[in-house]
C-alpha atoms as one frame of an Amber mdcrd trajectory, in Angstrom:
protein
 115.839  52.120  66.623 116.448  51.867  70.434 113.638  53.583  71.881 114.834
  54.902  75.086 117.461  56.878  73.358 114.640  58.545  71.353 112.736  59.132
  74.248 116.714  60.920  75.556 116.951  62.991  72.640 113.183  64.038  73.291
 113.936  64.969  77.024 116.327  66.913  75.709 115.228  68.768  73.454 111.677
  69.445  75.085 112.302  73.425  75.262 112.992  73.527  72.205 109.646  70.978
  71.106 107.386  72.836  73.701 106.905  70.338  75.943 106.668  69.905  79.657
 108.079  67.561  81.786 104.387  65.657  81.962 104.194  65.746  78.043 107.862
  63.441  77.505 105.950  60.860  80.812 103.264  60.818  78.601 105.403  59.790
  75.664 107.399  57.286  77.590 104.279  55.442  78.841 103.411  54.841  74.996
 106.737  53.693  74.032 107.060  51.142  77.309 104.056  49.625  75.641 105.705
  48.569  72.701 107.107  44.961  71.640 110.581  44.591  73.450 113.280  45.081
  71.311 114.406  47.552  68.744 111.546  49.408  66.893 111.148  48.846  63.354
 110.649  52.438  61.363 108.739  49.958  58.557 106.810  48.501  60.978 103.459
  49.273  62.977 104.354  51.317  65.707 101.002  52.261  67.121 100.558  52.073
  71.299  96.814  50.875  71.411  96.353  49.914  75.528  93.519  51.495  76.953
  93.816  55.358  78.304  92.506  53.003  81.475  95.839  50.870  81.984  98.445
  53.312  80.227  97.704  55.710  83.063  99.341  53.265  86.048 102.647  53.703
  83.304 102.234  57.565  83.511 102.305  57.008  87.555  99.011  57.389  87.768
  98.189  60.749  86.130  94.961  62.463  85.560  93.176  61.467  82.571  92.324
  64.815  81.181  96.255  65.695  81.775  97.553  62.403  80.419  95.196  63.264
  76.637  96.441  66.685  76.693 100.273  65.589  77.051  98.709  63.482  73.665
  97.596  66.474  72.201 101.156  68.442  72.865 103.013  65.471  71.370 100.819
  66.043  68.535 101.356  69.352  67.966 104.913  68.756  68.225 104.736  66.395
  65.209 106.010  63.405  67.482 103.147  61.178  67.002  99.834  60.559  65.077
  96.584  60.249  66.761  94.601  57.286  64.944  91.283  56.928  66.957  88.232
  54.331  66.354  85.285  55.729  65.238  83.981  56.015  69.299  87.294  56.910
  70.122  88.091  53.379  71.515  91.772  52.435  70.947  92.584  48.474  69.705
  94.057  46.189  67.616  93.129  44.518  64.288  94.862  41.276  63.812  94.641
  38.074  61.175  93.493  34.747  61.071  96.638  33.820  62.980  96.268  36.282
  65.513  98.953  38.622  64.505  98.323  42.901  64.656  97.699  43.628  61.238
  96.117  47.229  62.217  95.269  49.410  65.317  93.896  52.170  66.597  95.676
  54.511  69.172  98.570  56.549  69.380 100.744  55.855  66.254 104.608  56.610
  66.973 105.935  56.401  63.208 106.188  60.338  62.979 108.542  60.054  65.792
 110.687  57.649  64.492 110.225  59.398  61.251 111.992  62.503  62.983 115.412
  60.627  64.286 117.830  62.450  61.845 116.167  65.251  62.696 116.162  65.675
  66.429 120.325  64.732  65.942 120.963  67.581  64.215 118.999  69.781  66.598
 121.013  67.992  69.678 124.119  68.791  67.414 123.273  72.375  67.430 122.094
  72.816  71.231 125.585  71.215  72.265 127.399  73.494  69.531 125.111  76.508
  70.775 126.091  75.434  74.381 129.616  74.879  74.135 129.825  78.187  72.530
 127.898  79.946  75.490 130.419  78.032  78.252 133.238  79.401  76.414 131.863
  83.019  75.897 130.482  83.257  79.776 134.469  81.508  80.617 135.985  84.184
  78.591 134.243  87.205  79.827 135.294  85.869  83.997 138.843  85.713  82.710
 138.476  89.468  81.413 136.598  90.656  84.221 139.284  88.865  86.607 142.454
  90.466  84.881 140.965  93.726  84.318 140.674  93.547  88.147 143.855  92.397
  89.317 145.341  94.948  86.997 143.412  97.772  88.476 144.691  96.638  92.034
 148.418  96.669  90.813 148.268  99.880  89.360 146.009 101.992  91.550 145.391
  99.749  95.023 141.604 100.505  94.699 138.280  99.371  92.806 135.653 101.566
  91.413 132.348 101.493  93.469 130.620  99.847  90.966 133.362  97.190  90.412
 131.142  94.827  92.651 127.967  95.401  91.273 129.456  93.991  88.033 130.690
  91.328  89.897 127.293  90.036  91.150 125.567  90.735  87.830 128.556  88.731
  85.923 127.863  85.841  88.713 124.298  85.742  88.543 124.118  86.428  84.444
 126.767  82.971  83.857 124.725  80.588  86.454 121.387  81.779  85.170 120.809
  78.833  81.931 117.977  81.618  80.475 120.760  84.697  80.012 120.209  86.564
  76.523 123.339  87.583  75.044 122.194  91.087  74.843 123.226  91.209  78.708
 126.855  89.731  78.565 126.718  92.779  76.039 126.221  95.074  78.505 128.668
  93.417  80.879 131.432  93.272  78.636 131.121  97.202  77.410 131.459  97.968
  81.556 134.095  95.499  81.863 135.972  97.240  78.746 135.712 100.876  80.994
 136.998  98.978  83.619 140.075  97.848  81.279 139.984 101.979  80.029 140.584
 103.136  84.046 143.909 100.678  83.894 145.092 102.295  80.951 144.474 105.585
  82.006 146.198 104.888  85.293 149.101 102.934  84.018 149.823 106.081  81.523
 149.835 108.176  84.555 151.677 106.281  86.220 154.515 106.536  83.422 153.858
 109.942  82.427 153.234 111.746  85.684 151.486 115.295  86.314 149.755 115.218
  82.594 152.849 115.505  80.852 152.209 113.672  76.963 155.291 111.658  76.367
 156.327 113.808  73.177 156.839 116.855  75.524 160.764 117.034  76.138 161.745
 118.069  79.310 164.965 120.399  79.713 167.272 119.211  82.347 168.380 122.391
  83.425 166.778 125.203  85.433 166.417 129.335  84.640 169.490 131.076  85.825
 172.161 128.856  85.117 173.796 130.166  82.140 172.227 127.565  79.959 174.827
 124.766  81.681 173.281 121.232  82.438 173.098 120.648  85.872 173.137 117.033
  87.140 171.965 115.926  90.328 174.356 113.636  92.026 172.307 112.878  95.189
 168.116 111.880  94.479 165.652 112.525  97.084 165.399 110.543 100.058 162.151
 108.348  99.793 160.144 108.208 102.529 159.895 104.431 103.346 157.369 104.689
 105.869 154.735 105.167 103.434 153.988 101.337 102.361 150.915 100.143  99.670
 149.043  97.715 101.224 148.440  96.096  98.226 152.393  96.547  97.310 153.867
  93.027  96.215 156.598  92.735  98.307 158.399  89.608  98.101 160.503  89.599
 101.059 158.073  90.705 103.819 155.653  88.403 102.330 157.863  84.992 101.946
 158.947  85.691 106.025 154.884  86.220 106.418 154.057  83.077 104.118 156.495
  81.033 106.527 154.703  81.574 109.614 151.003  81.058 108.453 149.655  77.269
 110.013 147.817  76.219 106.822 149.236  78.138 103.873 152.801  77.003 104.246
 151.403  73.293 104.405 149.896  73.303 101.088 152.520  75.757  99.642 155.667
  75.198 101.072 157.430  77.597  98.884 156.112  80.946  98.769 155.121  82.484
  95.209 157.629  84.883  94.164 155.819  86.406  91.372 152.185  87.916  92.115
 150.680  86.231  88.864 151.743  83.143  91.167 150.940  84.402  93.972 147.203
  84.921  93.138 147.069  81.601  91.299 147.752  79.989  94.479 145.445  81.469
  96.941 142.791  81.173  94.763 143.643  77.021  94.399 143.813  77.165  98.090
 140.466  79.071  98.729 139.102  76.503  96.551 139.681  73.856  98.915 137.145
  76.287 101.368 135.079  76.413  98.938 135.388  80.146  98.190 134.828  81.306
  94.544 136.770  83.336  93.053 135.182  86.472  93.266 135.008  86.772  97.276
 139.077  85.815  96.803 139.403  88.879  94.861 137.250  91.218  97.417 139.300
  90.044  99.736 142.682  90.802  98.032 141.389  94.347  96.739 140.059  95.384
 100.487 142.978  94.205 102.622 145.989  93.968 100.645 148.526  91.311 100.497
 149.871  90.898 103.739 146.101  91.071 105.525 144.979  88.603 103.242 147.242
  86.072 103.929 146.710  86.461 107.537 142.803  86.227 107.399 142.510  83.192
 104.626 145.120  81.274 106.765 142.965  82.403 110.147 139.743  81.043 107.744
 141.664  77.437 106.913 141.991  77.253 110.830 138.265  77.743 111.598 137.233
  75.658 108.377 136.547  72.701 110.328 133.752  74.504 112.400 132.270  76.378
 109.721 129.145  75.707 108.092 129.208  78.687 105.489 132.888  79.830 105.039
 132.004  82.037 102.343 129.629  83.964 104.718 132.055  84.327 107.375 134.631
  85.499 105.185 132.028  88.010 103.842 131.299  88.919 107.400 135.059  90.035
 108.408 135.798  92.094 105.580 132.954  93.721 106.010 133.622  94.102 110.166
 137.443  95.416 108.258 136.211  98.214 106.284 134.196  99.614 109.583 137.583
  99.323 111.173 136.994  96.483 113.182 139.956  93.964 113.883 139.332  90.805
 112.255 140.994  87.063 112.581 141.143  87.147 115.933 142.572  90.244 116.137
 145.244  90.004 113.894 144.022  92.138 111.587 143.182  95.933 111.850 142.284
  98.706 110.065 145.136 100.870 110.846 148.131  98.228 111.273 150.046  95.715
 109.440 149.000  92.049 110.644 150.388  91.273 113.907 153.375  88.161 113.618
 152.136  85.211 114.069 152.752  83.664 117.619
């Protein structure tokens, strides 16, 4: 057996052993003792140098910390403590001078334990892999329950953000129980239950339930249906911020400085459209969730403006992700941003 690939699976797995980072030095000091070469699971596989030189392999640890590593590694039924009556540690060897017995540290119950620290590697990568792809899945949900409550309503719940954070913090922390991507997932599944709710309202106006039939005629008229020719003028001076508009944003898309570069064509469809600024925030350095504050508090056409404003200044920015932070937060205390392109009360200003 190739012992530095024991000593890997050890490192490993030395949460799940109970052993410290000093405990696996303590190990590899006793296997760099060994006879070069493979080690023989038949064989004697005891590390019998003096506690006196083994500690210059351990980088020169403390004694007392260097026999309780021992101790650990004994408890973790890794290897076999096999002392000398005074405690010394040596060899026993034959007429022709070759180790026949020792006393030490013997290693067989570690190389005793191969199959079985495989399988336990096996099931840490098969317990990781299926975190990665749970803590993947729920930022996917999370992310399209929020783009779908910015199509249909143009606004976020308060408390939209404080999932955010918790989501971010709960998927880079290695030590997250799954009882809290529980919890996330139930408040990510009201957040889904708001776009329903608004998308039916949306469709079924003024609480009317969609089996109520609705008489197209009006009291008075001798029971005659009356059809309206002519609709009501819409009042197109009312405009959604967070409206897709294709045409006003292509002519916006062709005058940004950076944008255009990477993206020559503009997106025509806002699934597209968001897949692409949040490739080209990634070149900033901007994760995806300041992307989507960004989208949610300014709207389309001031987004565009201030990410493109952000690729200008990259070059001179230490933190971009702070900055951006910074003028969304000047936006929503109605403060023009990106140079004063963007304000509160105003589309963005054409580029010059």
């Amino acid at each position: 057996m190739d012992r530095w690939e024991l000593l890997s699976l050890v490192t490993g797995l030395r949460k799940e052993l109970g052993l410290a980072d000093r405990d696996v030095m303590v190990l590899r000091a006793h296997l760099s003792v060994m006879p070069h070469g493979p080690l023989d699971p038949t064989g004697l596989n005891i590390s019998f140098m003096s506690i006196t030189n083994i500690l210059e392999r351990a980088c020169g640890m403390d004694e007392r910390r260097f026999r309780r590593g021992e101790t650990r590694l004994e408890q973790a039924g890794l290897i076999r403590r096999r002392l000398s009556g005074n405690g010394r540690r040596f060899p026993e060897r034959d007429k022709s001078g070759r180790v026949v017995n020792a006393y030490g540290i013997d290693l067989a119950p570690l190389l005793a334990s191969y199959d079985d620290l495989l399988a336990m590697a096996d099931w840490r990568a098969e317990q990781d892999r299926v975190a990665r792809a749970r803590r993947n899945s729920i930022s996917a949900r999370l992310s399209a329950a929020v783009r779908a409550v910015m199509v249909s309503n143009g606004a976020l719940p308060d408390w939209v953000d404080a999932l955010r954070d918790r989501l971010r913090k709960a998927v880079r922390r290695k030590s997250t129980e799954a009882q809290e991507f529980d919890a996330i997932e139930t408040e990510i599944a009201q957040l889904e239950t708001l776009t329903s709710v608004d998308a039916k309202a949306q469709i079924y106006p003024g609480d009317r339930e969609p089996s109520e039939v609705v008489p197209d005629k009006c009291p008075g008229d001798d029971g005659q249906t009356v059809r309206h020719i002519e609709s009501k003028p819409k009042d197109i001076k009312k405009t959604n911020p967070h409206r897709f508009d294709e045409n006003l944003l292509a002519s916006l898309w062709a005058d940004t400085k950076t944008l255009q570069q990477f993206y020559p064509e503009c997106p025509r469809q806002e699934q597209t459209m968001i897949k692409a600024i949040i490739d080209f925030c990634s070149f900033m350095a901007l994760e995806r969730d300041i992307v989507i504050r960004t989208l949610s508090a300014l709207g389309w056409e001031k987004a565009i403006v201030t990410l493109d404003y952000l690729a200008e200044k990259l070059p001179s920015l230490n933190r971009p992700h702070g900055y951006l932070q910074s003028m969304i937060d000047r936006y929503e205390k109605g403060q023009a941003i990106a140079g004063g392109q963007v304000t509160a009360d105003h589309r963005p200003l054409v580029f010059a």
